[in-house]
């Protein structure tokens, strides 16, 4: 804060050469909150205890690698000249879509290995991930990154933002759109809405909670990305995140429609694994009795 308190230092703790950045602290808090919420939900849906923890041990580090590689690949010209910066994630440069892709593939592999319903597991994880994204955007705030184009101070005051946000958006004498805040609030609102819908009986079928997450996030990201000044580009005409958001939005609607055409219908989210197991056991018993009669 340049006014009363001065600009927020991105370094939270510094002891000699040892530094802890606010960015890392906030990301760690976001991960902790997400795991805590998902762990509570796994018990309600009949998953084996510690399933979420086991997945997190794989998906989080792989997700970080994917998020960094995604960013580095689209900024390859810079990192080719500065290879030492590739591992400097404390300076920013984590692409959430890269993390989601890598983490999603890890979850897919894990469910196939353990015989867990992929759709149900994604439904459990989706709202928690969205909340983590909402929290994580404040790491961008601390680094004064992921912002939009220049605006006036009066514009920010008209948004009724607290002084510390307004002044943190003052970068080298110019005020910028707090797009980190727009996305954080959009993700938080989406989390609340999806949690409410997820807990409604006979509403969302398994897989549709995760699809709701993709639809919500991709919609907000498409428009917010158009305001940012640090977008990754394909050439000089296409923002990577906008293009991917559009693909995900259309793909989610198509998948939702096709799943609704399936017969028999997918089980509802609130049925969890317990009812699925019961259904499978009944089918096995019926098959056994039929074979015995024959």
PDB file of N, CA, C and O in Angstrom, residues 73-146:
ATOM      1  N   UNK A  73       5.759 -23.676 -21.765  1.00  0.00           N
ATOM      2  CA  UNK A  73       5.643 -24.022 -23.181  1.00  0.00           C
ATOM      3  C   UNK A  73       5.113 -22.867 -24.016  1.00  0.00           C
ATOM      4  O   UNK A  73       5.561 -22.639 -25.143  1.00  0.00           O
ATOM      5  N   UNK A  74       4.161 -22.116 -23.450  1.00  0.00           N
ATOM      6  CA  UNK A  74       3.598 -20.998 -24.199  1.00  0.00           C
ATOM      7  C   UNK A  74       4.438 -19.720 -24.071  1.00  0.00           C
ATOM      8  O   UNK A  74       4.127 -18.712 -24.699  1.00  0.00           O
ATOM      9  N   UNK A  75       5.484 -19.778 -23.241  1.00  0.00           N
ATOM     10  CA  UNK A  75       6.433 -18.664 -23.127  1.00  0.00           C
ATOM     11  C   UNK A  75       7.845 -19.177 -23.422  1.00  0.00           C
ATOM     12  O   UNK A  75       8.815 -18.713 -22.832  1.00  0.00           O
ATOM     13  N   UNK A  76       7.924 -20.139 -24.340  1.00  0.00           N
ATOM     14  CA  UNK A  76       9.167 -20.857 -24.564  1.00  0.00           C
ATOM     15  C   UNK A  76      10.306 -19.955 -25.024  1.00  0.00           C
ATOM     16  O   UNK A  76      11.456 -20.165 -24.659  1.00  0.00           O
ATOM     17  N   UNK A  77      10.011 -18.949 -25.817  1.00  0.00           N
ATOM     18  CA  UNK A  77      11.062 -18.056 -26.306  1.00  0.00           C
ATOM     19  C   UNK A  77      11.800 -17.389 -25.144  1.00  0.00           C
ATOM     20  O   UNK A  77      13.029 -17.267 -25.163  1.00  0.00           O
ATOM     21  N   UNK A  78      11.037 -16.988 -24.134  1.00  0.00           N
ATOM     22  CA  UNK A  78      11.663 -16.341 -22.967  1.00  0.00           C
ATOM     23  C   UNK A  78      12.481 -17.349 -22.165  1.00  0.00           C
ATOM     24  O   UNK A  78      13.633 -17.097 -21.795  1.00  0.00           O
ATOM     25  N   UNK A  79      11.889 -18.520 -21.871  1.00  0.00           N
ATOM     26  CA  UNK A  79      12.575 -19.481 -21.007  1.00  0.00           C
ATOM     27  C   UNK A  79      13.733 -20.173 -21.718  1.00  0.00           C
ATOM     28  O   UNK A  79      14.636 -20.697 -21.054  1.00  0.00           O
ATOM     29  N   UNK A  80      13.709 -20.165 -23.031  1.00  0.00           N
ATOM     30  CA  UNK A  80      14.849 -20.697 -23.766  1.00  0.00           C
ATOM     31  C   UNK A  80      16.075 -19.818 -23.534  1.00  0.00           C
ATOM     32  O   UNK A  80      17.210 -20.319 -23.458  1.00  0.00           O
ATOM     33  N   UNK A  81      15.839 -18.521 -23.388  1.00  0.00           N
ATOM     34  CA  UNK A  81      16.921 -17.584 -23.114  1.00  0.00           C
ATOM     35  C   UNK A  81      17.253 -17.495 -21.626  1.00  0.00           C
ATOM     36  O   UNK A  81      18.344 -17.061 -21.251  1.00  0.00           O
ATOM     37  N   UNK A  82      16.294 -17.912 -20.775  1.00  0.00           N
ATOM     38  CA  UNK A  82      16.482 -17.840 -19.321  1.00  0.00           C
ATOM     39  C   UNK A  82      16.099 -19.168 -18.674  1.00  0.00           C
ATOM     40  O   UNK A  82      15.127 -19.240 -17.901  1.00  0.00           O
ATOM     41  N   UNK A  83      16.822 -20.230 -18.967  1.00  0.00           N
ATOM     42  CA  UNK A  83      16.454 -21.556 -18.443  1.00  0.00           C
ATOM     43  C   UNK A  83      16.439 -21.638 -16.929  1.00  0.00           C
ATOM     44  O   UNK A  83      15.696 -22.439 -16.350  1.00  0.00           O
ATOM     45  N   UNK A  84      17.229 -20.797 -16.268  1.00  0.00           N
ATOM     46  CA  UNK A  84      17.249 -20.823 -14.804  1.00  0.00           C
ATOM     47  C   UNK A  84      15.949 -20.366 -14.178  1.00  0.00           C
ATOM     48  O   UNK A  84      15.680 -20.644 -13.004  1.00  0.00           O
ATOM     49  N   UNK A  85      15.118 -19.678 -14.962  1.00  0.00           N
ATOM     50  CA  UNK A  85      13.840 -19.169 -14.460  1.00  0.00           C
ATOM     51  C   UNK A  85      12.720 -20.211 -14.514  1.00  0.00           C
ATOM     52  O   UNK A  85      11.643 -19.980 -13.974  1.00  0.00           O
ATOM     53  N   UNK A  86      12.997 -21.329 -15.158  1.00  0.00           N
ATOM     54  CA  UNK A  86      11.936 -22.323 -15.330  1.00  0.00           C
ATOM     55  C   UNK A  86      11.394 -22.825 -13.994  1.00  0.00           C
ATOM     56  O   UNK A  86      10.189 -23.042 -13.841  1.00  0.00           O
ATOM     57  N   UNK A  87      12.268 -22.981 -13.020  1.00  0.00           N
ATOM     58  CA  UNK A  87      11.825 -23.504 -11.720  1.00  0.00           C
ATOM     59  C   UNK A  87      11.422 -22.399 -10.748  1.00  0.00           C
ATOM     60  O   UNK A  87      10.995 -22.687  -9.634  1.00  0.00           O
ATOM     61  N   UNK A  88      11.504 -21.148 -11.158  1.00  0.00           N
ATOM     62  CA  UNK A  88      11.220 -20.026 -10.247  1.00  0.00           C
ATOM     63  C   UNK A  88       9.724 -19.760 -10.153  1.00  0.00           C
ATOM     64  O   UNK A  88       9.221 -18.691 -10.522  1.00  0.00           O
ATOM     65  N   UNK A  89       8.983 -20.730  -9.636  1.00  0.00           N
ATOM     66  CA  UNK A  89       7.532 -20.589  -9.553  1.00  0.00           C
ATOM     67  C   UNK A  89       7.109 -19.540  -8.530  1.00  0.00           C
ATOM     68  O   UNK A  89       5.973 -19.060  -8.560  1.00  0.00           O
ATOM     69  N   UNK A  90       8.020 -19.175  -7.606  1.00  0.00           N
ATOM     70  CA  UNK A  90       7.690 -18.149  -6.623  1.00  0.00           C
ATOM     71  C   UNK A  90       7.527 -16.775  -7.270  1.00  0.00           C
ATOM     72  O   UNK A  90       6.998 -15.858  -6.651  1.00  0.00           O
ATOM     73  N   UNK A  91       7.974 -16.644  -8.491  1.00  0.00           N
ATOM     74  CA  UNK A  91       7.789 -15.394  -9.224  1.00  0.00           C
ATOM     75  C   UNK A  91       6.508 -15.410 -10.055  1.00  0.00           C
ATOM     76  O   UNK A  91       6.275 -14.506 -10.853  1.00  0.00           O
ATOM     77  N   UNK A  92       5.679 -16.438  -9.850  1.00  0.00           N
ATOM     78  CA  UNK A  92       4.457 -16.555 -10.636  1.00  0.00           C
ATOM     79  C   UNK A  92       4.691 -17.452 -11.838  1.00  0.00           C
ATOM     80  O   UNK A  92       5.720 -18.108 -11.970  1.00  0.00           O
ATOM     81  N   UNK A  93       3.722 -17.485 -12.728  1.00  0.00           N
ATOM     82  CA  UNK A  93       3.867 -18.318 -13.910  1.00  0.00           C
ATOM     83  C   UNK A  93       3.320 -19.719 -13.711  1.00  0.00           C
ATOM     84  O   UNK A  93       3.880 -20.694 -14.200  1.00  0.00           O
ATOM     85  N   UNK A  94       2.206 -19.821 -12.968  1.00  0.00           N
ATOM     86  CA  UNK A  94       1.517 -21.094 -12.784  1.00  0.00           C
ATOM     87  C   UNK A  94       0.188 -20.996 -13.539  1.00  0.00           C
ATOM     88  O   UNK A  94      -0.661 -20.175 -13.196  1.00  0.00           O
ATOM     89  N   UNK A  95       0.016 -21.798 -14.560  1.00  0.00           N
ATOM     90  CA  UNK A  95      -1.204 -21.753 -15.364  1.00  0.00           C
ATOM     91  C   UNK A  95      -2.213 -22.763 -14.826  1.00  0.00           C
ATOM     92  O   UNK A  95      -1.974 -23.967 -14.874  1.00  0.00           O
ATOM     93  N   UNK A  96      -3.338 -22.262 -14.325  1.00  0.00           N
ATOM     94  CA  UNK A  96      -4.308 -23.138 -13.676  1.00  0.00           C
ATOM     95  C   UNK A  96      -4.839 -24.210 -14.614  1.00  0.00           C
ATOM     96  O   UNK A  96      -5.057 -25.351 -14.209  1.00  0.00           O
ATOM     97  N   UNK A  97      -5.017 -23.876 -15.880  1.00  0.00           N
ATOM     98  CA  UNK A  97      -5.519 -24.889 -16.809  1.00  0.00           C
ATOM     99  C   UNK A  97      -4.523 -26.037 -16.965  1.00  0.00           C
ATOM    100  O   UNK A  97      -4.911 -27.199 -17.075  1.00  0.00           O
ATOM    101  N   UNK A  98      -3.238 -25.724 -16.974  1.00  0.00           N
ATOM    102  CA  UNK A  98      -2.233 -26.776 -17.044  1.00  0.00           C
ATOM    103  C   UNK A  98      -2.298 -27.683 -15.833  1.00  0.00           C
ATOM    104  O   UNK A  98      -2.167 -28.908 -15.943  1.00  0.00           O
ATOM    105  N   UNK A  99      -2.514 -27.073 -14.661  1.00  0.00           N
ATOM    106  CA  UNK A  99      -2.634 -27.857 -13.438  1.00  0.00           C
ATOM    107  C   UNK A  99      -3.874 -28.731 -13.434  1.00  0.00           C
ATOM    108  O   UNK A  99      -3.838 -29.883 -12.993  1.00  0.00           O
ATOM    109  N   UNK A 100      -4.984 -28.184 -13.933  1.00  0.00           N
ATOM    110  CA  UNK A 100      -6.229 -28.949 -13.973  1.00  0.00           C
ATOM    111  C   UNK A 100      -6.126 -30.131 -14.938  1.00  0.00           C
ATOM    112  O   UNK A 100      -6.628 -31.222 -14.650  1.00  0.00           O
ATOM    113  N   UNK A 101      -5.474 -29.911 -16.064  1.00  0.00           N
ATOM    114  CA  UNK A 101      -5.307 -30.997 -17.041  1.00  0.00           C
ATOM    115  C   UNK A 101      -4.439 -32.110 -16.460  1.00  0.00           C
ATOM    116  O   UNK A 101      -4.796 -33.293 -16.506  1.00  0.00           O
ATOM    117  N   UNK A 102      -3.285 -31.733 -15.898  1.00  0.00           N
ATOM    118  CA  UNK A 102      -2.377 -32.731 -15.323  1.00  0.00           C
ATOM    119  C   UNK A 102      -3.012 -33.428 -14.129  1.00  0.00           C
ATOM    120  O   UNK A 102      -2.926 -34.656 -13.986  1.00  0.00           O
ATOM    121  N   UNK A 103      -3.668 -32.639 -13.262  1.00  0.00           N
ATOM    122  CA  UNK A 103      -4.329 -33.225 -12.099  1.00  0.00           C
ATOM    123  C   UNK A 103      -5.481 -34.123 -12.492  1.00  0.00           C
ATOM    124  O   UNK A 103      -5.682 -35.195 -11.905  1.00  0.00           O
ATOM    125  N   UNK A 104      -6.243 -33.710 -13.508  1.00  0.00           N
ATOM    126  CA  UNK A 104      -7.367 -34.517 -13.973  1.00  0.00           C
ATOM    127  C   UNK A 104      -6.926 -35.849 -14.540  1.00  0.00           C
ATOM    128  O   UNK A 104      -7.553 -36.886 -14.283  1.00  0.00           O
ATOM    129  N   UNK A 105      -5.841 -35.846 -15.302  1.00  0.00           N
ATOM    130  CA  UNK A 105      -5.315 -37.100 -15.846  1.00  0.00           C
ATOM    131  C   UNK A 105      -4.824 -38.016 -14.726  1.00  0.00           C
ATOM    132  O   UNK A 105      -4.969 -39.245 -14.798  1.00  0.00           O
ATOM    133  N   UNK A 106      -4.264 -37.412 -13.681  1.00  0.00           N
ATOM    134  CA  UNK A 106      -3.798 -38.201 -12.535  1.00  0.00           C
ATOM    135  C   UNK A 106      -4.977 -38.851 -11.818  1.00  0.00           C
ATOM    136  O   UNK A 106      -4.913 -40.025 -11.432  1.00  0.00           O
ATOM    137  N   UNK A 107      -6.055 -38.093 -11.643  1.00  0.00           N
ATOM    138  CA  UNK A 107      -7.260 -38.637 -11.012  1.00  0.00           C
ATOM    139  C   UNK A 107      -7.830 -39.770 -11.854  1.00  0.00           C
ATOM    140  O   UNK A 107      -8.257 -40.802 -11.324  1.00  0.00           O
ATOM    141  N   UNK A 108      -7.835 -39.605 -13.169  1.00  0.00           N
ATOM    142  CA  UNK A 108      -8.329 -40.659 -14.068  1.00  0.00           C
ATOM    143  C   UNK A 108      -7.503 -41.934 -13.885  1.00  0.00           C
ATOM    144  O   UNK A 108      -8.066 -43.033 -13.754  1.00  0.00           O
ATOM    145  N   UNK A 109      -6.175 -41.795 -13.874  1.00  0.00           N
ATOM    146  CA  UNK A 109      -5.304 -42.951 -13.683  1.00  0.00           C
ATOM    147  C   UNK A 109      -5.573 -43.618 -12.336  1.00  0.00           C
ATOM    148  O   UNK A 109      -5.645 -44.857 -12.247  1.00  0.00           O
ATOM    149  N   UNK A 110      -5.761 -42.810 -11.300  1.00  0.00           N
ATOM    150  CA  UNK A 110      -5.950 -43.354  -9.956  1.00  0.00           C
ATOM    151  C   UNK A 110      -7.263 -44.139  -9.869  1.00  0.00           C
ATOM    152  O   UNK A 110      -7.305 -45.221  -9.282  1.00  0.00           O
ATOM    153  N   UNK A 111      -8.327 -43.583 -10.447  1.00  0.00           N
ATOM    154  CA  UNK A 111      -9.620 -44.266 -10.366  1.00  0.00           C
ATOM    155  C   UNK A 111      -9.604 -45.588 -11.121  1.00  0.00           C
ATOM    156  O   UNK A 111     -10.235 -46.563 -10.697  1.00  0.00           O
ATOM    157  N   UNK A 112      -8.893 -45.625 -12.246  1.00  0.00           N
ATOM    158  CA  UNK A 112      -8.790 -46.875 -12.992  1.00  0.00           C
ATOM    159  C   UNK A 112      -7.997 -47.908 -12.198  1.00  0.00           C
ATOM    160  O   UNK A 112      -8.303 -49.103 -12.207  1.00  0.00           O
ATOM    161  N   UNK A 113      -6.982 -47.445 -11.505  1.00  0.00           N
ATOM    162  CA  UNK A 113      -6.131 -48.346 -10.719  1.00  0.00           C
ATOM    163  C   UNK A 113      -6.879 -48.902  -9.512  1.00  0.00           C
ATOM    164  O   UNK A 113      -6.727 -50.084  -9.165  1.00  0.00           O
ATOM    165  N   UNK A 114      -7.705 -48.066  -8.869  1.00  0.00           N
ATOM    166  CA  UNK A 114      -8.378 -48.449  -7.636  1.00  0.00           C
ATOM    167  C   UNK A 114      -9.821 -48.906  -7.836  1.00  0.00           C
ATOM    168  O   UNK A 114     -10.474 -49.335  -6.883  1.00  0.00           O
ATOM    169  N   UNK A 115     -10.337 -48.794  -9.055  1.00  0.00           N
ATOM    170  CA  UNK A 115     -11.710 -49.218  -9.308  1.00  0.00           C
ATOM    171  C   UNK A 115     -12.753 -48.301  -8.693  1.00  0.00           C
ATOM    172  O   UNK A 115     -13.816 -48.766  -8.257  1.00  0.00           O
ATOM    173  N   UNK A 116     -12.478 -47.008  -8.664  1.00  0.00           N
ATOM    174  CA  UNK A 116     -13.404 -46.021  -8.119  1.00  0.00           C
ATOM    175  C   UNK A 116     -14.145 -45.341  -9.267  1.00  0.00           C
ATOM    176  O   UNK A 116     -13.589 -45.138 -10.344  1.00  0.00           O
ATOM    177  N   UNK A 117     -15.407 -44.995  -9.040  1.00  0.00           N
ATOM    178  CA  UNK A 117     -16.192 -44.318 -10.067  1.00  0.00           C
ATOM    179  C   UNK A 117     -15.594 -42.925 -10.328  1.00  0.00           C
ATOM    180  O   UNK A 117     -15.580 -42.077  -9.436  1.00  0.00           O
ATOM    181  N   UNK A 118     -15.105 -42.702 -11.533  1.00  0.00           N
ATOM    182  CA  UNK A 118     -14.457 -41.441 -11.884  1.00  0.00           C
ATOM    183  C   UNK A 118     -15.407 -40.254 -11.719  1.00  0.00           C
ATOM    184  O   UNK A 118     -15.029 -39.223 -11.157  1.00  0.00           O
ATOM    185  N   UNK A 119     -16.635 -40.396 -12.217  1.00  0.00           N
ATOM    186  CA  UNK A 119     -17.593 -39.290 -12.176  1.00  0.00           C
ATOM    187  C   UNK A 119     -17.870 -38.855 -10.742  1.00  0.00           C
ATOM    188  O   UNK A 119     -17.901 -37.654 -10.431  1.00  0.00           O
ATOM    189  N   UNK A 120     -18.069 -39.825  -9.858  1.00  0.00           N
ATOM    190  CA  UNK A 120     -18.361 -39.506  -8.462  1.00  0.00           C
ATOM    191  C   UNK A 120     -17.172 -38.806  -7.812  1.00  0.00           C
ATOM    192  O   UNK A 120     -17.335 -37.824  -7.079  1.00  0.00           O
ATOM    193  N   UNK A 121     -15.976 -39.299  -8.066  1.00  0.00           N
ATOM    194  CA  UNK A 121     -14.794 -38.699  -7.456  1.00  0.00           C
ATOM    195  C   UNK A 121     -14.589 -37.264  -7.947  1.00  0.00           C
ATOM    196  O   UNK A 121     -14.257 -36.366  -7.163  1.00  0.00           O
ATOM    197  N   UNK A 122     -14.785 -37.031  -9.238  1.00  0.00           N
ATOM    198  CA  UNK A 122     -14.667 -35.673  -9.776  1.00  0.00           C
ATOM    199  C   UNK A 122     -15.716 -34.752  -9.155  1.00  0.00           C
ATOM    200  O   UNK A 122     -15.450 -33.574  -8.901  1.00  0.00           O
ATOM    201  N   UNK A 123     -16.911 -35.288  -8.910  1.00  0.00           N
ATOM    202  CA  UNK A 123     -17.968 -34.497  -8.275  1.00  0.00           C
ATOM    203  C   UNK A 123     -17.581 -34.085  -6.859  1.00  0.00           C
ATOM    204  O   UNK A 123     -17.902 -32.983  -6.405  1.00  0.00           O
ATOM    205  N   UNK A 124     -16.907 -34.982  -6.161  1.00  0.00           N
ATOM    206  CA  UNK A 124     -16.467 -34.680  -4.799  1.00  0.00           C
ATOM    207  C   UNK A 124     -15.389 -33.609  -4.814  1.00  0.00           C
ATOM    208  O   UNK A 124     -15.374 -32.690  -3.993  1.00  0.00           O
ATOM    209  N   UNK A 125     -14.492 -33.702  -5.781  1.00  0.00           N
ATOM    210  CA  UNK A 125     -13.350 -32.787  -5.838  1.00  0.00           C
ATOM    211  C   UNK A 125     -13.692 -31.411  -6.404  1.00  0.00           C
ATOM    212  O   UNK A 125     -13.121 -30.400  -5.974  1.00  0.00           O
ATOM    213  N   UNK A 126     -14.607 -31.350  -7.355  1.00  0.00           N
ATOM    214  CA  UNK A 126     -14.837 -30.126  -8.133  1.00  0.00           C
ATOM    215  C   UNK A 126     -15.102 -28.872  -7.301  1.00  0.00           C
ATOM    216  O   UNK A 126     -14.420 -27.848  -7.479  1.00  0.00           O
ATOM    217  N   UNK A 127     -16.082 -28.874  -6.380  1.00  0.00           N
ATOM    218  CA  UNK A 127     -16.329 -27.642  -5.619  1.00  0.00           C
ATOM    219  C   UNK A 127     -15.132 -27.238  -4.756  1.00  0.00           C
ATOM    220  O   UNK A 127     -14.843 -26.039  -4.606  1.00  0.00           O
ATOM    221  N   UNK A 128     -14.436 -28.216  -4.217  1.00  0.00           N
ATOM    222  CA  UNK A 128     -13.265 -27.923  -3.382  1.00  0.00           C
ATOM    223  C   UNK A 128     -12.162 -27.279  -4.212  1.00  0.00           C
ATOM    224  O   UNK A 128     -11.486 -26.352  -3.755  1.00  0.00           O
ATOM    225  N   UNK A 129     -11.974 -27.766  -5.425  1.00  0.00           N
ATOM    226  CA  UNK A 129     -10.974 -27.183  -6.316  1.00  0.00           C
ATOM    227  C   UNK A 129     -11.356 -25.753  -6.672  1.00  0.00           C
ATOM    228  O   UNK A 129     -10.505 -24.860  -6.717  1.00  0.00           O
ATOM    229  N   UNK A 130     -12.639 -25.512  -6.907  1.00  0.00           N
ATOM    230  CA  UNK A 130     -13.092 -24.162  -7.245  1.00  0.00           C
ATOM    231  C   UNK A 130     -12.849 -23.194  -6.089  1.00  0.00           C
ATOM    232  O   UNK A 130     -12.434 -22.046  -6.299  1.00  0.00           O
ATOM    233  N   UNK A 131     -13.092 -23.662  -4.864  1.00  0.00           N
ATOM    234  CA  UNK A 131     -12.820 -22.816  -3.705  1.00  0.00           C
ATOM    235  C   UNK A 131     -11.326 -22.563  -3.572  1.00  0.00           C
ATOM    236  O   UNK A 131     -10.899 -21.444  -3.240  1.00  0.00           O
ATOM    237  N   UNK A 132     -10.519 -23.581  -3.828  1.00  0.00           N
ATOM    238  CA  UNK A 132      -9.064 -23.415  -3.776  1.00  0.00           C
ATOM    239  C   UNK A 132      -8.604 -22.390  -4.809  1.00  0.00           C
ATOM    240  O   UNK A 132      -7.695 -21.595  -4.549  1.00  0.00           O
ATOM    241  N   UNK A 133      -9.222 -22.396  -5.983  1.00  0.00           N
ATOM    242  CA  UNK A 133      -8.876 -21.413  -7.007  1.00  0.00           C
ATOM    243  C   UNK A 133      -9.215 -20.004  -6.531  1.00  0.00           C
ATOM    244  O   UNK A 133      -8.475 -19.048  -6.802  1.00  0.00           O
ATOM    245  N   UNK A 134     -10.346 -19.884  -5.856  1.00  0.00           N
ATOM    246  CA  UNK A 134     -10.751 -18.578  -5.330  1.00  0.00           C
ATOM    247  C   UNK A 134      -9.725 -18.049  -4.335  1.00  0.00           C
ATOM    248  O   UNK A 134      -9.342 -16.875  -4.374  1.00  0.00           O
ATOM    249  N   UNK A 135      -9.272 -18.919  -3.448  1.00  0.00           N
ATOM    250  CA  UNK A 135      -8.273 -18.521  -2.451  1.00  0.00           C
ATOM    251  C   UNK A 135      -6.927 -18.262  -3.118  1.00  0.00           C
ATOM    252  O   UNK A 135      -6.246 -17.276  -2.837  1.00  0.00           O
ATOM    253  N   UNK A 136      -6.548 -19.136  -4.032  1.00  0.00           N
ATOM    254  CA  UNK A 136      -5.239 -19.052  -4.670  1.00  0.00           C
ATOM    255  C   UNK A 136      -5.020 -17.764  -5.446  1.00  0.00           C
ATOM    256  O   UNK A 136      -3.875 -17.301  -5.575  1.00  0.00           O
ATOM    257  N   UNK A 137      -6.062 -17.170  -5.981  1.00  0.00           N
ATOM    258  CA  UNK A 137      -5.917 -15.932  -6.745  1.00  0.00           C
ATOM    259  C   UNK A 137      -5.342 -14.791  -5.904  1.00  0.00           C
ATOM    260  O   UNK A 137      -4.771 -13.836  -6.444  1.00  0.00           O
ATOM    261  N   UNK A 138      -5.455 -14.898  -4.604  1.00  0.00           N
ATOM    262  CA  UNK A 138      -4.888 -13.854  -3.746  1.00  0.00           C
ATOM    263  C   UNK A 138      -3.368 -13.930  -3.707  1.00  0.00           C
ATOM    264  O   UNK A 138      -2.697 -12.986  -3.316  1.00  0.00           O
ATOM    265  N   UNK A 139      -2.824 -15.071  -4.133  1.00  0.00           N
ATOM    266  CA  UNK A 139      -1.383 -15.142  -4.308  1.00  0.00           C
ATOM    267  C   UNK A 139      -0.938 -14.248  -5.448  1.00  0.00           C
ATOM    268  O   UNK A 139       0.115 -13.590  -5.380  1.00  0.00           O
ATOM    269  N   UNK A 140      -1.761 -14.183  -6.511  1.00  0.00           N
ATOM    270  CA  UNK A 140      -1.489 -13.261  -7.612  1.00  0.00           C
ATOM    271  C   UNK A 140      -1.568 -11.819  -7.143  1.00  0.00           C
ATOM    272  O   UNK A 140      -0.794 -10.960  -7.592  1.00  0.00           O
ATOM    273  N   UNK A 141      -2.488 -11.561  -6.247  1.00  0.00           N
ATOM    274  CA  UNK A 141      -2.627 -10.215  -5.677  1.00  0.00           C
ATOM    275  C   UNK A 141      -1.347  -9.795  -4.968  1.00  0.00           C
ATOM    276  O   UNK A 141      -0.859  -8.674  -5.135  1.00  0.00           O
ATOM    277  N   UNK A 142      -0.781 -10.703  -4.187  1.00  0.00           N
ATOM    278  CA  UNK A 142       0.444 -10.392  -3.454  1.00  0.00           C
ATOM    279  C   UNK A 142       1.609 -10.108  -4.403  1.00  0.00           C
ATOM    280  O   UNK A 142       2.466  -9.275  -4.120  1.00  0.00           O
ATOM    281  N   UNK A 143       1.610 -10.799  -5.538  1.00  0.00           N
ATOM    282  CA  UNK A 143       2.688 -10.612  -6.512  1.00  0.00           C
ATOM    283  C   UNK A 143       2.400  -9.492  -7.506  1.00  0.00           C
ATOM    284  O   UNK A 143       3.204  -9.245  -8.407  1.00  0.00           O
ATOM    285  N   UNK A 144       1.243  -8.854  -7.369  1.00  0.00           N
ATOM    286  CA  UNK A 144       0.811  -7.810  -8.309  1.00  0.00           C
ATOM    287  C   UNK A 144       0.831  -8.323  -9.749  1.00  0.00           C
ATOM    288  O   UNK A 144       1.338  -7.677 -10.662  1.00  0.00           O
ATOM    289  N   UNK A 145       0.205  -9.475  -9.950  1.00  0.00           N
ATOM    290  CA  UNK A 145       0.154 -10.091 -11.274  1.00  0.00           C
ATOM    291  C   UNK A 145      -1.270 -10.523 -11.579  1.00  0.00           C
ATOM    292  O   UNK A 145      -2.165 -10.360 -10.752  1.00  0.00           O
ATOM    293  N   UNK A 146      -1.473 -11.068 -12.780  1.00  0.00           N
ATOM    294  CA  UNK A 146      -2.800 -11.505 -13.212  1.00  0.00           C
ATOM    295  C   UNK A 146      -3.802 -10.359 -13.134  1.00  0.00           C
ATOM    296  O   UNK A 146      -4.970 -10.561 -12.783  1.00  0.00           O
TER     297      UNK A 146
END
